JSON list of C-alpha atoms in Angstrom, two decimals:
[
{"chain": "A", "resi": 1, "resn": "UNK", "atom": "CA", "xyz": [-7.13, -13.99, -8.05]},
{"chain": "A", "resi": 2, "resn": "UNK", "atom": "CA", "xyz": [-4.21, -12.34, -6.40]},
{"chain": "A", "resi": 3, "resn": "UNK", "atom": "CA", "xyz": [-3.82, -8.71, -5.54]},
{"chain": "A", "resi": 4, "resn": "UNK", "atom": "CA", "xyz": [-1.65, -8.16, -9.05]},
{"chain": "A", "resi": 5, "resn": "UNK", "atom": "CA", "xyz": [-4.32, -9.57, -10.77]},
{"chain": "A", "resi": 6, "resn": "UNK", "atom": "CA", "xyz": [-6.88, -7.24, -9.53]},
{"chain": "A", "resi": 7, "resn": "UNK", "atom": "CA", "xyz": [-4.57, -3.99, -9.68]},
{"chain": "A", "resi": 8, "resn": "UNK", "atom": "CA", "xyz": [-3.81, -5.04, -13.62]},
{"chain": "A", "resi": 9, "resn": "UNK", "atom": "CA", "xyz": [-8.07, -5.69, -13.83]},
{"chain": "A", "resi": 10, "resn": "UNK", "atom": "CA", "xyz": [-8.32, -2.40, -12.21]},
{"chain": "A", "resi": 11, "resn": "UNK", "atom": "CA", "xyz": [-6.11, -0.86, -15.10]},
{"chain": "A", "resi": 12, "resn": "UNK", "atom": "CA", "xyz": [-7.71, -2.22, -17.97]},
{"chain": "A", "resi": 13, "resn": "UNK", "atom": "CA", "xyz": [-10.98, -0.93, -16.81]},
{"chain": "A", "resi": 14, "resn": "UNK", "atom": "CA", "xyz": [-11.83, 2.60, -17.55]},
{"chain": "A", "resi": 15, "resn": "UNK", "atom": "CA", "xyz": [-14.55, 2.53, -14.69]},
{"chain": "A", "resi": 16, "resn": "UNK", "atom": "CA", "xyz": [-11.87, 2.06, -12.04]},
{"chain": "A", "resi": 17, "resn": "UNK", "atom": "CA", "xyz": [-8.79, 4.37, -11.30]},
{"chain": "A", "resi": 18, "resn": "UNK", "atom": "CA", "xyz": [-6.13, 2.62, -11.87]},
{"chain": "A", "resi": 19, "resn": "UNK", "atom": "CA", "xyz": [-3.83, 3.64, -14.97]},
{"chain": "A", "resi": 20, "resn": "UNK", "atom": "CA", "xyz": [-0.19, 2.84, -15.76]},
{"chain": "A", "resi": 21, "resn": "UNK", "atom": "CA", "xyz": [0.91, 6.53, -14.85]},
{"chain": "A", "resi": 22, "resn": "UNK", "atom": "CA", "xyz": [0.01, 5.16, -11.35]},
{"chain": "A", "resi": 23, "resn": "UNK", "atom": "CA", "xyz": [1.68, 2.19, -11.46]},
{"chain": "A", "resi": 24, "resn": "UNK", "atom": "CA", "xyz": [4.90, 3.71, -12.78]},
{"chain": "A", "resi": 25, "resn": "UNK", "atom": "CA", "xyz": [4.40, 6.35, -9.90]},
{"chain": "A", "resi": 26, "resn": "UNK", "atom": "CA", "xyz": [4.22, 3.87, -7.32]},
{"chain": "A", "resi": 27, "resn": "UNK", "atom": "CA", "xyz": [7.09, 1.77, -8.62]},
{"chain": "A", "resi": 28, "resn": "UNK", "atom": "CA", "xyz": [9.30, 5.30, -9.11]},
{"chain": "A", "resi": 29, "resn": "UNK", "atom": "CA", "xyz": [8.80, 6.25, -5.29]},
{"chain": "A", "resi": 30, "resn": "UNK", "atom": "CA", "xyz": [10.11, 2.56, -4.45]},
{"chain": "A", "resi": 31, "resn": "UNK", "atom": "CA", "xyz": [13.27, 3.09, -6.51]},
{"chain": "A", "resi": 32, "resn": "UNK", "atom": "CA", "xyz": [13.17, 6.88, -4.61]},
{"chain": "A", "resi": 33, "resn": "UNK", "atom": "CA", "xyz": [13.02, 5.20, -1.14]},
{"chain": "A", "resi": 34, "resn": "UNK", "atom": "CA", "xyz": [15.38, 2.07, -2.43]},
{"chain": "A", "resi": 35, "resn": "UNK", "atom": "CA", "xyz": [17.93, 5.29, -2.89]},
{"chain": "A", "resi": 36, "resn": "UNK", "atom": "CA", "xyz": [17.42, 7.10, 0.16]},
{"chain": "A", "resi": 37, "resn": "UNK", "atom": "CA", "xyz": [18.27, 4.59, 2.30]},
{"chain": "A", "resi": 38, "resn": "UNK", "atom": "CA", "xyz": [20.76, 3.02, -0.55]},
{"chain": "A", "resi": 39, "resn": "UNK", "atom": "CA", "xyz": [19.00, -0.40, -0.17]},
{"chain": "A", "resi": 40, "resn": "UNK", "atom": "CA", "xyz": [18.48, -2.14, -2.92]},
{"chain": "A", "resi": 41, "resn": "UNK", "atom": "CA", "xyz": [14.27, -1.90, -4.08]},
{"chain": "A", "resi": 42, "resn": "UNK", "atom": "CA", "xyz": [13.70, -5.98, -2.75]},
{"chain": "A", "resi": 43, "resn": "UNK", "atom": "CA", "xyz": [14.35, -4.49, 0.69]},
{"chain": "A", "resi": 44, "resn": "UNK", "atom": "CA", "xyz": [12.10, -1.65, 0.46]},
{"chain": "A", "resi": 45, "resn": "UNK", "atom": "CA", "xyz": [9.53, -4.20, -1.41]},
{"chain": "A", "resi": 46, "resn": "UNK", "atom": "CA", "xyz": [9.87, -6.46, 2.14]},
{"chain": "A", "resi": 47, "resn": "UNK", "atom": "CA", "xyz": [9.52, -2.80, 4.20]},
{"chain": "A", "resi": 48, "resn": "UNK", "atom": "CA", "xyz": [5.92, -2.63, 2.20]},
{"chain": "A", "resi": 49, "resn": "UNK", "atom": "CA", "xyz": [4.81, -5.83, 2.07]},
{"chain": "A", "resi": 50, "resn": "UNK", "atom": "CA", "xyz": [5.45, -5.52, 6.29]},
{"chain": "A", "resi": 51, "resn": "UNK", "atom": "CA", "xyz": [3.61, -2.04, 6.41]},
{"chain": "A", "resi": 52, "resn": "UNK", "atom": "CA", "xyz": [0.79, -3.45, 3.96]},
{"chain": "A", "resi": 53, "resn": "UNK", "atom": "CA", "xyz": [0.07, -6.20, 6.58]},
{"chain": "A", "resi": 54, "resn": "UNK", "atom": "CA", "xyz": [-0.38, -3.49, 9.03]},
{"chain": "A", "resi": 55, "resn": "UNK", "atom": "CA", "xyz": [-2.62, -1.70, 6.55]},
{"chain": "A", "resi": 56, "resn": "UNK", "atom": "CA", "xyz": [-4.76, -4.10, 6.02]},
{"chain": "A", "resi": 57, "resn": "UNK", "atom": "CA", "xyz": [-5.29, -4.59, 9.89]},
{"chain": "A", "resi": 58, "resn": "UNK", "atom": "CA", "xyz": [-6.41, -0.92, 10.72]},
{"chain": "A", "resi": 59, "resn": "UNK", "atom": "CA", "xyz": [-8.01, -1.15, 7.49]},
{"chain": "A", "resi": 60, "resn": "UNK", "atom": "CA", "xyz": [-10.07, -4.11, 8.22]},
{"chain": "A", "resi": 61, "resn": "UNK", "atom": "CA", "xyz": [-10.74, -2.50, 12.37]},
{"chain": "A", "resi": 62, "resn": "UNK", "atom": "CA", "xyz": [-12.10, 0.33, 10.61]},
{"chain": "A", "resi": 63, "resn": "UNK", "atom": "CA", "xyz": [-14.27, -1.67, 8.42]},
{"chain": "A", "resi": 64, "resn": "UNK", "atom": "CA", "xyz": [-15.80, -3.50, 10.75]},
{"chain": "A", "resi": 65, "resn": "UNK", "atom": "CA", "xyz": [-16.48, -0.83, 13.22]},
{"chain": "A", "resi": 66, "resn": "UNK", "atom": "CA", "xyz": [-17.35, 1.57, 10.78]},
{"chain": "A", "resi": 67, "resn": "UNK", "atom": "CA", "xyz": [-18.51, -0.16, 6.94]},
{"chain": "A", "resi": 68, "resn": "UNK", "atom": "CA", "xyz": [-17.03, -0.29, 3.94]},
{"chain": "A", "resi": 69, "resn": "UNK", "atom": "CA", "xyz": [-17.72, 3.30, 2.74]},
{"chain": "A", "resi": 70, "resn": "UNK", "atom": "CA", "xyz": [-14.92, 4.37, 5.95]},
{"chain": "A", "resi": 71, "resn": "UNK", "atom": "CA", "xyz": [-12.28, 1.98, 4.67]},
{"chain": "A", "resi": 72, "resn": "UNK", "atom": "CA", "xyz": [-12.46, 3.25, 1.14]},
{"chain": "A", "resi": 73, "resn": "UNK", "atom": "CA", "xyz": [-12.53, 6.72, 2.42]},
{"chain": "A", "resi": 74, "resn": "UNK", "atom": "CA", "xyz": [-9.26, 6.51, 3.93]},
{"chain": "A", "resi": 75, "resn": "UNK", "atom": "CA", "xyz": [-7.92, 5.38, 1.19]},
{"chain": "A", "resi": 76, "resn": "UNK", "atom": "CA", "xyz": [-8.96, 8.03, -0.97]},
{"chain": "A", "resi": 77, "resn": "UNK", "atom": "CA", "xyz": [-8.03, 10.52, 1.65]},
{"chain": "A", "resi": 78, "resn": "UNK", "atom": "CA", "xyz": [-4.39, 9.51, 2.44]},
{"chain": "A", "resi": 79, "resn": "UNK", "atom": "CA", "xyz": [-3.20, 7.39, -0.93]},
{"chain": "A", "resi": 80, "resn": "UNK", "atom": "CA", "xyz": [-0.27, 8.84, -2.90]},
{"chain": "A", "resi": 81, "resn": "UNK", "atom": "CA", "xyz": [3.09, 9.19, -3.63]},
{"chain": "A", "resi": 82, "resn": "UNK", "atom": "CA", "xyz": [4.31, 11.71, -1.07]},
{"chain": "A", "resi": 83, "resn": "UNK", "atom": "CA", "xyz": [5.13, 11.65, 2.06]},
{"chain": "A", "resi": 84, "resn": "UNK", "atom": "CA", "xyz": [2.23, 12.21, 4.39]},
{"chain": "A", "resi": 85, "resn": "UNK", "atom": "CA", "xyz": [2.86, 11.83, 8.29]},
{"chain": "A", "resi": 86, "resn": "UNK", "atom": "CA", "xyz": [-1.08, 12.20, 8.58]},
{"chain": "A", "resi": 87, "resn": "UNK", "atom": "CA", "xyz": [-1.38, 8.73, 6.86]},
{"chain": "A", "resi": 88, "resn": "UNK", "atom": "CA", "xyz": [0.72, 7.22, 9.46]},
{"chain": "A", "resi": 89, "resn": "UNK", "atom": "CA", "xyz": [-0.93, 8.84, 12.38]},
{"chain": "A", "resi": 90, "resn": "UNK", "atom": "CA", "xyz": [-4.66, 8.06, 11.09]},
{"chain": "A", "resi": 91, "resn": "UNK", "atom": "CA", "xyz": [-3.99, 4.33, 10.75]},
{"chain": "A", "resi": 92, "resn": "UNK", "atom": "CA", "xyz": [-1.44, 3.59, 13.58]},
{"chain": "A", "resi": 93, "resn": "UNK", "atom": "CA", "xyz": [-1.26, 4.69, 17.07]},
{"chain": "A", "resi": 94, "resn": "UNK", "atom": "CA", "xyz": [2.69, 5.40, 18.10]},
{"chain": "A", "resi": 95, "resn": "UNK", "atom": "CA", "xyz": [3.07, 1.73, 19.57]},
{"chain": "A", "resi": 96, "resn": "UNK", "atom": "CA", "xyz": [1.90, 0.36, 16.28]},
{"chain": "A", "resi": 97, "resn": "UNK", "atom": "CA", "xyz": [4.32, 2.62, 14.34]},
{"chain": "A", "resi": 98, "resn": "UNK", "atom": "CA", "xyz": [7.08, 1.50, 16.24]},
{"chain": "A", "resi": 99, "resn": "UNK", "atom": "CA", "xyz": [5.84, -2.38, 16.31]},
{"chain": "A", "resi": 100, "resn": "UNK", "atom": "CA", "xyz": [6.41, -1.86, 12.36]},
{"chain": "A", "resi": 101, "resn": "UNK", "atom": "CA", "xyz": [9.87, -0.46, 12.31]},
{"chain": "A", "resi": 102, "resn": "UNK", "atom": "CA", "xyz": [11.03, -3.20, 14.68]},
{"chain": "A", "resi": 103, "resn": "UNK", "atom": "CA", "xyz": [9.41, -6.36, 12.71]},
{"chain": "A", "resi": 104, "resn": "UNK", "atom": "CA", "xyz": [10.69, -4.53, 9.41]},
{"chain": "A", "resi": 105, "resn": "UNK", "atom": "CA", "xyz": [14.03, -3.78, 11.09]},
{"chain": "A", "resi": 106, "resn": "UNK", "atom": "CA", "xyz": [14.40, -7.65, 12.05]},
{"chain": "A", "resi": 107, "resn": "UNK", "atom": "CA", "xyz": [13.39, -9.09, 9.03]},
{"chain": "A", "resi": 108, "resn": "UNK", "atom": "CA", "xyz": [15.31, -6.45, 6.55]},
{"chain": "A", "resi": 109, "resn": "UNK", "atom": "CA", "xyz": [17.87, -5.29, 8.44]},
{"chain": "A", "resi": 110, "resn": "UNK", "atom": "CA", "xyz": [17.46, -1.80, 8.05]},
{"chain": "A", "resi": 111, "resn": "UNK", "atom": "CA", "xyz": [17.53, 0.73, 10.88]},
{"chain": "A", "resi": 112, "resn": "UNK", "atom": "CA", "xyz": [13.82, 0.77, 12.78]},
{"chain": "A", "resi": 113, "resn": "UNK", "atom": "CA", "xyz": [14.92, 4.64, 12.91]},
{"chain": "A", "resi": 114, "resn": "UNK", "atom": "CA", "xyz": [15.12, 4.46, 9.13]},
{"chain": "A", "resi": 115, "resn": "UNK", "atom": "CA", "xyz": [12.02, 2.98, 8.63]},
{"chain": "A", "resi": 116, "resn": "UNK", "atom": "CA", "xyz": [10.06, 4.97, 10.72]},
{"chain": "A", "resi": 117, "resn": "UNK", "atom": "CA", "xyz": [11.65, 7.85, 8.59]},
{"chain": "A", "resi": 118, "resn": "UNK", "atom": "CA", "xyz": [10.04, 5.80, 5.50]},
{"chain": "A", "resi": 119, "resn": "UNK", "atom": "CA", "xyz": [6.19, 5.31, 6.82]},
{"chain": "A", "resi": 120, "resn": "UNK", "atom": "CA", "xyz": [5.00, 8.46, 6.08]},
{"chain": "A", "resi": 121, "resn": "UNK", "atom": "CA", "xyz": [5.99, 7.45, 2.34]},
{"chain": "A", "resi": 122, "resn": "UNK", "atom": "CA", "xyz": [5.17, 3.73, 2.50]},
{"chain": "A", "resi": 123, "resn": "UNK", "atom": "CA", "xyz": [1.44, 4.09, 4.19]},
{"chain": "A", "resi": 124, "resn": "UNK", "atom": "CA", "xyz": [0.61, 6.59, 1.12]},
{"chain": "A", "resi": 125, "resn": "UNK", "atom": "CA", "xyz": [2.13, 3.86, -1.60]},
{"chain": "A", "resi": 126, "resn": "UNK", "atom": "CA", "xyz": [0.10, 1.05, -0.08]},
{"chain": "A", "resi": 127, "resn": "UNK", "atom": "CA", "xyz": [-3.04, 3.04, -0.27]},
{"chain": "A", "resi": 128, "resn": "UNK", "atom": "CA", "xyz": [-2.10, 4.22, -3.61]},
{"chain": "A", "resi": 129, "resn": "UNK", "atom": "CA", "xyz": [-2.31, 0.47, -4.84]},
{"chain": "A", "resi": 130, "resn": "UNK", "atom": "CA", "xyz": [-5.68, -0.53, -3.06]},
{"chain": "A", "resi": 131, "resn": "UNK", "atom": "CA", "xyz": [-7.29, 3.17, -4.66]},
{"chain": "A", "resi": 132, "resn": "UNK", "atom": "CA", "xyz": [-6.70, 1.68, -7.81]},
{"chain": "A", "resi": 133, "resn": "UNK", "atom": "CA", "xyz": [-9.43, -0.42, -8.05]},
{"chain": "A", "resi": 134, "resn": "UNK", "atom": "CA", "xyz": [-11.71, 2.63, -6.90]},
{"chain": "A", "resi": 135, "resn": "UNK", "atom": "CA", "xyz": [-15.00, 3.37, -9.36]},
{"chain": "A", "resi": 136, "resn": "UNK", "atom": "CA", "xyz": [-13.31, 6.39, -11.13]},
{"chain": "A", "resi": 137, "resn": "UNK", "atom": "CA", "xyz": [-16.70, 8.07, -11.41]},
{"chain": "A", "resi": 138, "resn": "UNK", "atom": "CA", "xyz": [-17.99, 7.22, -7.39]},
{"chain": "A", "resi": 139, "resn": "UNK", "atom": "CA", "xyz": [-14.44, 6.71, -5.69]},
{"chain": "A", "resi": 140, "resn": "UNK", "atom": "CA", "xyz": [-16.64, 6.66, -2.46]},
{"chain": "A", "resi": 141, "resn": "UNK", "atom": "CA", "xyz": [-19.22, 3.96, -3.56]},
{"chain": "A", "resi": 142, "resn": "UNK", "atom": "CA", "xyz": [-18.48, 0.35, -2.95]},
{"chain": "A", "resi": 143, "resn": "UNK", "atom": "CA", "xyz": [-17.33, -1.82, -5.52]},
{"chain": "A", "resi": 144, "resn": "UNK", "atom": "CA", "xyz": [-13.46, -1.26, -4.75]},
{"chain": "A", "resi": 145, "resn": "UNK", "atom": "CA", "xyz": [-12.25, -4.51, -6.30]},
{"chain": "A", "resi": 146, "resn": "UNK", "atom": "CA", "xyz": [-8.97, -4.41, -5.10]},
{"chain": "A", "resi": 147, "resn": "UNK", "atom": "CA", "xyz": [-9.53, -2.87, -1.88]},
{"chain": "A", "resi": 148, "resn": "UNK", "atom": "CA", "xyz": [-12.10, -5.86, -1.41]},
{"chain": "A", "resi": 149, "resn": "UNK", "atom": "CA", "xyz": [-9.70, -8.40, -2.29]},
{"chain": "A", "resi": 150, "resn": "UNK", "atom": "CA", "xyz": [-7.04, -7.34, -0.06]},
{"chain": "A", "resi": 151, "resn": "UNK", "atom": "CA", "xyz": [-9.33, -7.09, 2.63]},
{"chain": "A", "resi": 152, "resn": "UNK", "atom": "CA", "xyz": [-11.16, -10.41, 2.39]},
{"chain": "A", "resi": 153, "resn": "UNK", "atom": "CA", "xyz": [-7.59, -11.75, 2.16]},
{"chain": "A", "resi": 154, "resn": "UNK", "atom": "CA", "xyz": [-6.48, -15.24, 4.15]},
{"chain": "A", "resi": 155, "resn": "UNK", "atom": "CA", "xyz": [-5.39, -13.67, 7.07]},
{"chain": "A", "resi": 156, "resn": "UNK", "atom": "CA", "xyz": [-2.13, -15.37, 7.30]},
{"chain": "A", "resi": 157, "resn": "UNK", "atom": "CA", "xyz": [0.12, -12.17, 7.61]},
{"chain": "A", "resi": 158, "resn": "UNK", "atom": "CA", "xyz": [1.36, -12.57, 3.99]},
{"chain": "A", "resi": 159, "resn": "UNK", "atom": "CA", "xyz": [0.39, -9.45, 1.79]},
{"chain": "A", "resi": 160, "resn": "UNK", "atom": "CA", "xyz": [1.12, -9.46, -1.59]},
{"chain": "A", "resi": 161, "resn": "UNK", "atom": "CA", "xyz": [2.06, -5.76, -1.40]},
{"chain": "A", "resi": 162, "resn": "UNK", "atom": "CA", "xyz": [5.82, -6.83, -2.48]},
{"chain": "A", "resi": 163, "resn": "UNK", "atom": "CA", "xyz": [4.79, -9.24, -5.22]},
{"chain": "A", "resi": 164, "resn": "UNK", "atom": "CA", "xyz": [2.82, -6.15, -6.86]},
{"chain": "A", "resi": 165, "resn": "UNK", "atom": "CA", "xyz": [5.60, -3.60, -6.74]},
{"chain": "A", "resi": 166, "resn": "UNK", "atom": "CA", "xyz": [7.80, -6.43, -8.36]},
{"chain": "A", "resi": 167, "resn": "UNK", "atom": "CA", "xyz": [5.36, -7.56, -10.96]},
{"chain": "A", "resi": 168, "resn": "UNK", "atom": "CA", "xyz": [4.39, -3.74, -11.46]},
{"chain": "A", "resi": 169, "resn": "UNK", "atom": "CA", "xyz": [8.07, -2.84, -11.73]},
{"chain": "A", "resi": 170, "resn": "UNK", "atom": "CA", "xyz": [8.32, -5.64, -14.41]},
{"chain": "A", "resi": 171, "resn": "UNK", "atom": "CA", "xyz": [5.02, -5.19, -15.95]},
{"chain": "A", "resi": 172, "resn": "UNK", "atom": "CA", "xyz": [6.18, -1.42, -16.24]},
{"chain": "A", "resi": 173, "resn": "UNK", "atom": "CA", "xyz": [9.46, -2.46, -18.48]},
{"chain": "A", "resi": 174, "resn": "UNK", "atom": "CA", "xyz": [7.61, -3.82, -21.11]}
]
């Protein structure tokens, strides 16, 4: 089941967090960002989908080293919709930050400048997807469905983090 799946799961089930006023939110700060930087929203899509691969490595470090109840906590603790340099800064040491902006420069062609302007937005967005499948009366307990799922993903680098703004964005329209 793919990480849309699990986010729309996570919506239709009153036990978990996720709600359509949080999808909309999430897919209103990508049309924000798409006109900050006047890019159009597929760009800023292929900025997330970059910094959600990222995510999901600290995310899955911290797991390991410290169980599941750590990963979910930073979620809880840094997911939004505004900016929030502390996100950045808990998940990604400054080489990693910059690592980021360059891959996402390279394979956008945006400014790395301009998208280290944008993590302290994007880190909170990508959280703010994988809280959704939180237990809305134990955020902390396990059973994160879509947190799971995104970290027991394949490992190949490809995080559907841009496929589930899109599909939000659509899903949204209806």
């Amino acid at each position: 089941m793919g990480l849309f799946d699990q986010i729309l799961g996570a919506v239709a089930n009153p036990n978990q967090q996720g709600s359509l006023g949080q999808l909309g939110s999430i897919v209103n700060s990508v049309q924000q960002m798409s006109d900050r930087t006047g890019t159009n929203p597929s760009t800023i899509q292929s900025v997330l989908s970059i910094v959600g691969s990222q995510v999901r490595s600290a995310l899955q470090q911290k797991q390991a080293t410290d169980g599941n109840e750590a990963a979910q906590s930073l979620v809880n603790q840094y997911a939004g919709t505004s900016p929030n340099p502390q996100a950045v800064n808990s998940l990604f040491s400054p080489q990693i930050q910059q690592q980021v902006a360059q891959v996402a420069a390279g394979r956008t062609g945006l400014d790395a400048g301009i998208i280290q302007q944008l993590l302290p937005l994007a880190v909170p967005l990508v959280l703010n997807f994988l809280q959704s499948g939180a237990n809305a009366q134990n955020p902390q307990g396990g059973g994160n469905s879509v947190l799971n799922s995104f970290l027991d993903a394949d490992g190949d680098g490809d995080v559907d983090i841009a496929d589930a703004i899109q599909m939000a964005s659509r899903y949204m329209k209806r």
